[in-house]
Coordinates of C-alpha atoms in Angstrom, one line a residue:
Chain A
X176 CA -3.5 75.2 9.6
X177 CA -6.9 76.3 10.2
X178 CA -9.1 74.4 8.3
X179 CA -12.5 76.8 9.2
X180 CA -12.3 80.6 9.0
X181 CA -14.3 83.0 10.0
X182 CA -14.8 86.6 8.8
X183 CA -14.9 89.3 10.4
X184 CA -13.2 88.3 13.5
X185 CA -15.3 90.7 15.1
X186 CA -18.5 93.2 14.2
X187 CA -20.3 96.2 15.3
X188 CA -23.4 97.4 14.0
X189 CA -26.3 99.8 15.3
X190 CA -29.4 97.7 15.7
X191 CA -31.9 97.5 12.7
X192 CA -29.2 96.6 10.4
X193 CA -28.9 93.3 7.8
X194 CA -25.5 91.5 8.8
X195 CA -23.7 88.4 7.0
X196 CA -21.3 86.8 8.7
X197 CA -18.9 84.2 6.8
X198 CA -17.6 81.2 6.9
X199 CA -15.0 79.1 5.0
X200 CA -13.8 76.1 4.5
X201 CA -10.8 74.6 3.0
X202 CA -11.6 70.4 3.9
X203 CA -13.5 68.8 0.8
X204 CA -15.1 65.9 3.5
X205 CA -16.9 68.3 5.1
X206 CA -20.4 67.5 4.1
X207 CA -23.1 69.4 6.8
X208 CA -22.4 72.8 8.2
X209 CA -23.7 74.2 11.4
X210 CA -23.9 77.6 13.4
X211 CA -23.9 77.7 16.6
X212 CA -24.3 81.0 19.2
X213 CA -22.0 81.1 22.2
X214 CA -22.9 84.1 25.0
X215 CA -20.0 85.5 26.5
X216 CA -18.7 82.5 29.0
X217 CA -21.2 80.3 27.8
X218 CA -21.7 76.9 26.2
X219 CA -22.8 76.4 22.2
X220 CA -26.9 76.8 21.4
X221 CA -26.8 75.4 18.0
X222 CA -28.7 78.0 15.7
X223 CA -28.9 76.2 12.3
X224 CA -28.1 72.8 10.4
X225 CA -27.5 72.6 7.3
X226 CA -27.2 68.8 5.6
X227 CA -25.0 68.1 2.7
X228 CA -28.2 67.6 0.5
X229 CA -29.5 71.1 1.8
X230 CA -28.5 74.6 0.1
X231 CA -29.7 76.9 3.1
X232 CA -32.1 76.9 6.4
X233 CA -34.3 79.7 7.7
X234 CA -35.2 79.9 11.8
X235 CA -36.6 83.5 12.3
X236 CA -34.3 86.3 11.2
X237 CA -31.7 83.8 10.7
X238 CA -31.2 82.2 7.4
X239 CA -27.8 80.0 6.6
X240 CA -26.4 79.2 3.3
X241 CA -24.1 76.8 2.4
X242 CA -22.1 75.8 -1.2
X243 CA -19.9 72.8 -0.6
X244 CA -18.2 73.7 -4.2
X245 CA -17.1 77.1 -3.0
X246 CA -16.4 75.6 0.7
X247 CA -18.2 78.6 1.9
X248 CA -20.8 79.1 4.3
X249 CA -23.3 82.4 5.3
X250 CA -25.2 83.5 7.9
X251 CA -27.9 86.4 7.5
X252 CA -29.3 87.9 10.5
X253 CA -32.3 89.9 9.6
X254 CA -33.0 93.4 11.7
X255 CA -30.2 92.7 14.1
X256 CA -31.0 93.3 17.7
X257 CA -28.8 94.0 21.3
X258 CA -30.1 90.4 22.4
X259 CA -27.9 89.3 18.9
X260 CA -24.8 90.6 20.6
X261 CA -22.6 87.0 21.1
X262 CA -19.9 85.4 19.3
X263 CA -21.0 83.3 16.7
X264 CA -19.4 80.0 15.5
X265 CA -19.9 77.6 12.4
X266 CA -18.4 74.0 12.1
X267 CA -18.0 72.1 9.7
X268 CA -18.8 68.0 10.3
X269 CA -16.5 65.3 8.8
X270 CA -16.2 61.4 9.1
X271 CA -13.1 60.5 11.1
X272 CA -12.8 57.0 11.8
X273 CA -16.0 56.0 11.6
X274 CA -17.8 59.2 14.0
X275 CA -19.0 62.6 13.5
X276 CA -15.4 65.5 14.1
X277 CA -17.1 68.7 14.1
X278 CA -14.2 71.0 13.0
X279 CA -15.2 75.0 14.4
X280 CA -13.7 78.1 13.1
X281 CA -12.8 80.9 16.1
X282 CA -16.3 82.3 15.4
X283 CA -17.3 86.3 15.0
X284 CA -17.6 88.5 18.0
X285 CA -21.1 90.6 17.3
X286 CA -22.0 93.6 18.7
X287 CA -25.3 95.6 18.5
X288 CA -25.7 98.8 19.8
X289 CA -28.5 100.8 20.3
Chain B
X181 CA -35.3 70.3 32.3
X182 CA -31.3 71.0 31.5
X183 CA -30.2 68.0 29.5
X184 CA -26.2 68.4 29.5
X185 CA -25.5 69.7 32.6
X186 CA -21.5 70.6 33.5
X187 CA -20.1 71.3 37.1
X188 CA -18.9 73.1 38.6
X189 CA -19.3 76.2 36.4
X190 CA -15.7 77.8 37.6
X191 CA -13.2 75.9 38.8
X192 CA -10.4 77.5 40.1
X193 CA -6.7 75.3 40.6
X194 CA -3.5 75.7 41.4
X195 CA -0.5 74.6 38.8
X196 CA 0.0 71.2 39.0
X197 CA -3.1 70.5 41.0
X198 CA -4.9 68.0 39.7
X199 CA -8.3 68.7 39.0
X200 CA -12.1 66.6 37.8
X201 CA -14.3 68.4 35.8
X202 CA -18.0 66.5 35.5
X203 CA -20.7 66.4 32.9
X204 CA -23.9 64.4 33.2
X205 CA -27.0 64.2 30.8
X206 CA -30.3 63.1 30.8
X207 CA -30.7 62.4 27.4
X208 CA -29.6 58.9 27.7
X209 CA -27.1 59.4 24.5
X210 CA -24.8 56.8 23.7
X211 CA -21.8 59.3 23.1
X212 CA -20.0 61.9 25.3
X213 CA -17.2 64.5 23.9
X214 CA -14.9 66.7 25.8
X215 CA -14.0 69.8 24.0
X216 CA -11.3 72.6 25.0
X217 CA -11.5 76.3 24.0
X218 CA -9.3 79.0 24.9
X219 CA -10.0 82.1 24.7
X220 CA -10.9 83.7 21.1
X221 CA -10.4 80.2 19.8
X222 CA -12.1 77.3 18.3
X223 CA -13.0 73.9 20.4
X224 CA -11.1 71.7 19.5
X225 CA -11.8 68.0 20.7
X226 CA -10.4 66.1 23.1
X227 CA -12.0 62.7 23.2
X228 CA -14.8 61.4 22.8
X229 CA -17.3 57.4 24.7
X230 CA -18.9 55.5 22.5
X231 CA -20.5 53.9 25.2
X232 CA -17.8 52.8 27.4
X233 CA -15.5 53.0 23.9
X234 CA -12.7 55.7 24.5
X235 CA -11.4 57.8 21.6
X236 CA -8.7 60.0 22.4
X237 CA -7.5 62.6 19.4
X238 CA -3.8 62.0 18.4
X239 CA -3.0 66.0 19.7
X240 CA -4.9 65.6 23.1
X241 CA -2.0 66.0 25.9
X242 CA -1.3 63.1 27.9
X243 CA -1.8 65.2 31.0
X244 CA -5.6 64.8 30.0
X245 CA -7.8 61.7 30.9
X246 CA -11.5 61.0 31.0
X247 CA -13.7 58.3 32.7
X248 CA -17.3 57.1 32.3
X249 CA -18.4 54.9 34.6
X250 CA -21.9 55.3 33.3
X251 CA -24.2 56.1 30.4
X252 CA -24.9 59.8 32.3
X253 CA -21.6 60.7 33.9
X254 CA -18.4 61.4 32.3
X255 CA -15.5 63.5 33.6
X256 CA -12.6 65.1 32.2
X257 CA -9.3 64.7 34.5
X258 CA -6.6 67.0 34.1
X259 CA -3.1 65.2 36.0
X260 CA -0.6 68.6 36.6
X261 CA -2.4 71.5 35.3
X262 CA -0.7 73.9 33.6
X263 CA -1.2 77.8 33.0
X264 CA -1.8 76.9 29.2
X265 CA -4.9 74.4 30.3
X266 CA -6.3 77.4 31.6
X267 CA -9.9 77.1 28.9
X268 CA -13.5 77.0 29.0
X269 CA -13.8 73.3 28.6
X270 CA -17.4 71.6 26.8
X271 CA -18.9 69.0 27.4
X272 CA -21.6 67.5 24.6
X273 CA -23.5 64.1 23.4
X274 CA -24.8 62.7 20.9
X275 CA -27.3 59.6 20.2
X276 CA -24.8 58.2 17.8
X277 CA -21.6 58.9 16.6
X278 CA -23.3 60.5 13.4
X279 CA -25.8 62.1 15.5
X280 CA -26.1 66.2 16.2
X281 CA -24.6 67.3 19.0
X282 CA -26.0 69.2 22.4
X283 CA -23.6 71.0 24.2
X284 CA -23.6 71.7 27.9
X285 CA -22.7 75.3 29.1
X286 CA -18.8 74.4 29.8
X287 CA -17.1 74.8 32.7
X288 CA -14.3 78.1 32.6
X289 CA -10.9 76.7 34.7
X290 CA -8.8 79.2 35.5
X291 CA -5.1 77.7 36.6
X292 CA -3.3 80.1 39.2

């Protein structure tokens, strides 16, 4: 059962263009949502946080959204660039037994082209 | 300044060799997770210190095991690898167990 999806698996766009990439959720305790980045063979950089008392966050070109009613979660990235290709991951966090579980989907594969 | 730092990189074993995977911090964090991810796939945890608390998830394999013998070190010990262990493997901390998490940059093993 996967309890965080993300769509698309994988995206290719020319560079210059708006992109969202989603995510979903099916777990009602999830309460923050974060994005992370992850370069190919690479650890996570986290990109954005969003708190359960929080609707969205904005670092740069990047601006996250999240509805806890819906169990859905965006990410835009404004004027995509080449240095944007990586895959890109969101998790979801949930108390479990008294800590932090940080539940991932399989993230989106980006690619910007020239 | 790295602050989760994971070595080696690559690691390359042979099945059934067992092999020691290390992370070590500088943040001076109270917690320390181990996290698996194969290819196209999500991490999915391990196990996790509290201090010298050990959590182990209810899926984990028994062929995996984990020390901390102090607040910067832990290590991830895998008994009889197995070509489906074969995974980029994370390592991250936390102040507390509510805390956000930093993530090292993982360590890819590759099981011949």
């Amino acid at each position: 059962k996967q309890e965080v999806t993300q769509i698309p698996a994988a995206l290719s766009v020319p560079e210059g263009e708006n992109l969202v990439l989603n995510c979903s959720f099916t777990d009602s305790a999830i309460y923050n949502l974060q994005w992370f980045r992850q370069d190919p063979g690479k650890g996570l950089t986290s990109l954005l946080l969003i708190q359960s008392s929080q609707r969205e966050q904005t670092s740069g070109r990047l601006n996250a959204s999240l509805d806890k009613s819906s169990g859905r979660s965006t990410l835009y990235i404004a004027a995509s660039q080449p240095g944007d290709s990586a895959t890109y991951l969101c998790a979801g966090t949930r108390r479990a037994g008294g800590y932090n579980k940080l539940i991932f989907g399989a993230g989106t594969r980006l690619a910007v082209h020239p | 300044d790295a602050m989760v730092i994971q070595n080696p990189r690559y690691q390359v074993t042979q099945f059934g060799k067992p092999v020691t995977l290390s992370c070590s911090q500088t943040l001076n964090h109270n917690v320390m997770y181990w996290y698996q991810q194969k290819s196209s796939q999500a991490p999915k945890l391990l196990f996790h210190y509290y201090d010298k608390d050990f959590n182990n998830e209810a899926d984990t394999p028994d062929n995996f095991q984990s020390r901390r013998p102090n607040t910067s070190f832990c290590f991830l010990d895998i008994r009889s690898p197995g070509l489906g262990d074969a995974a980029m493997y994370l390592c991250a901390t936390s102040r507390g167990v509510t805390d956000t998490q930093y993530f090292g940059p993982g360590t890819r093993l590759t099981v011949l």
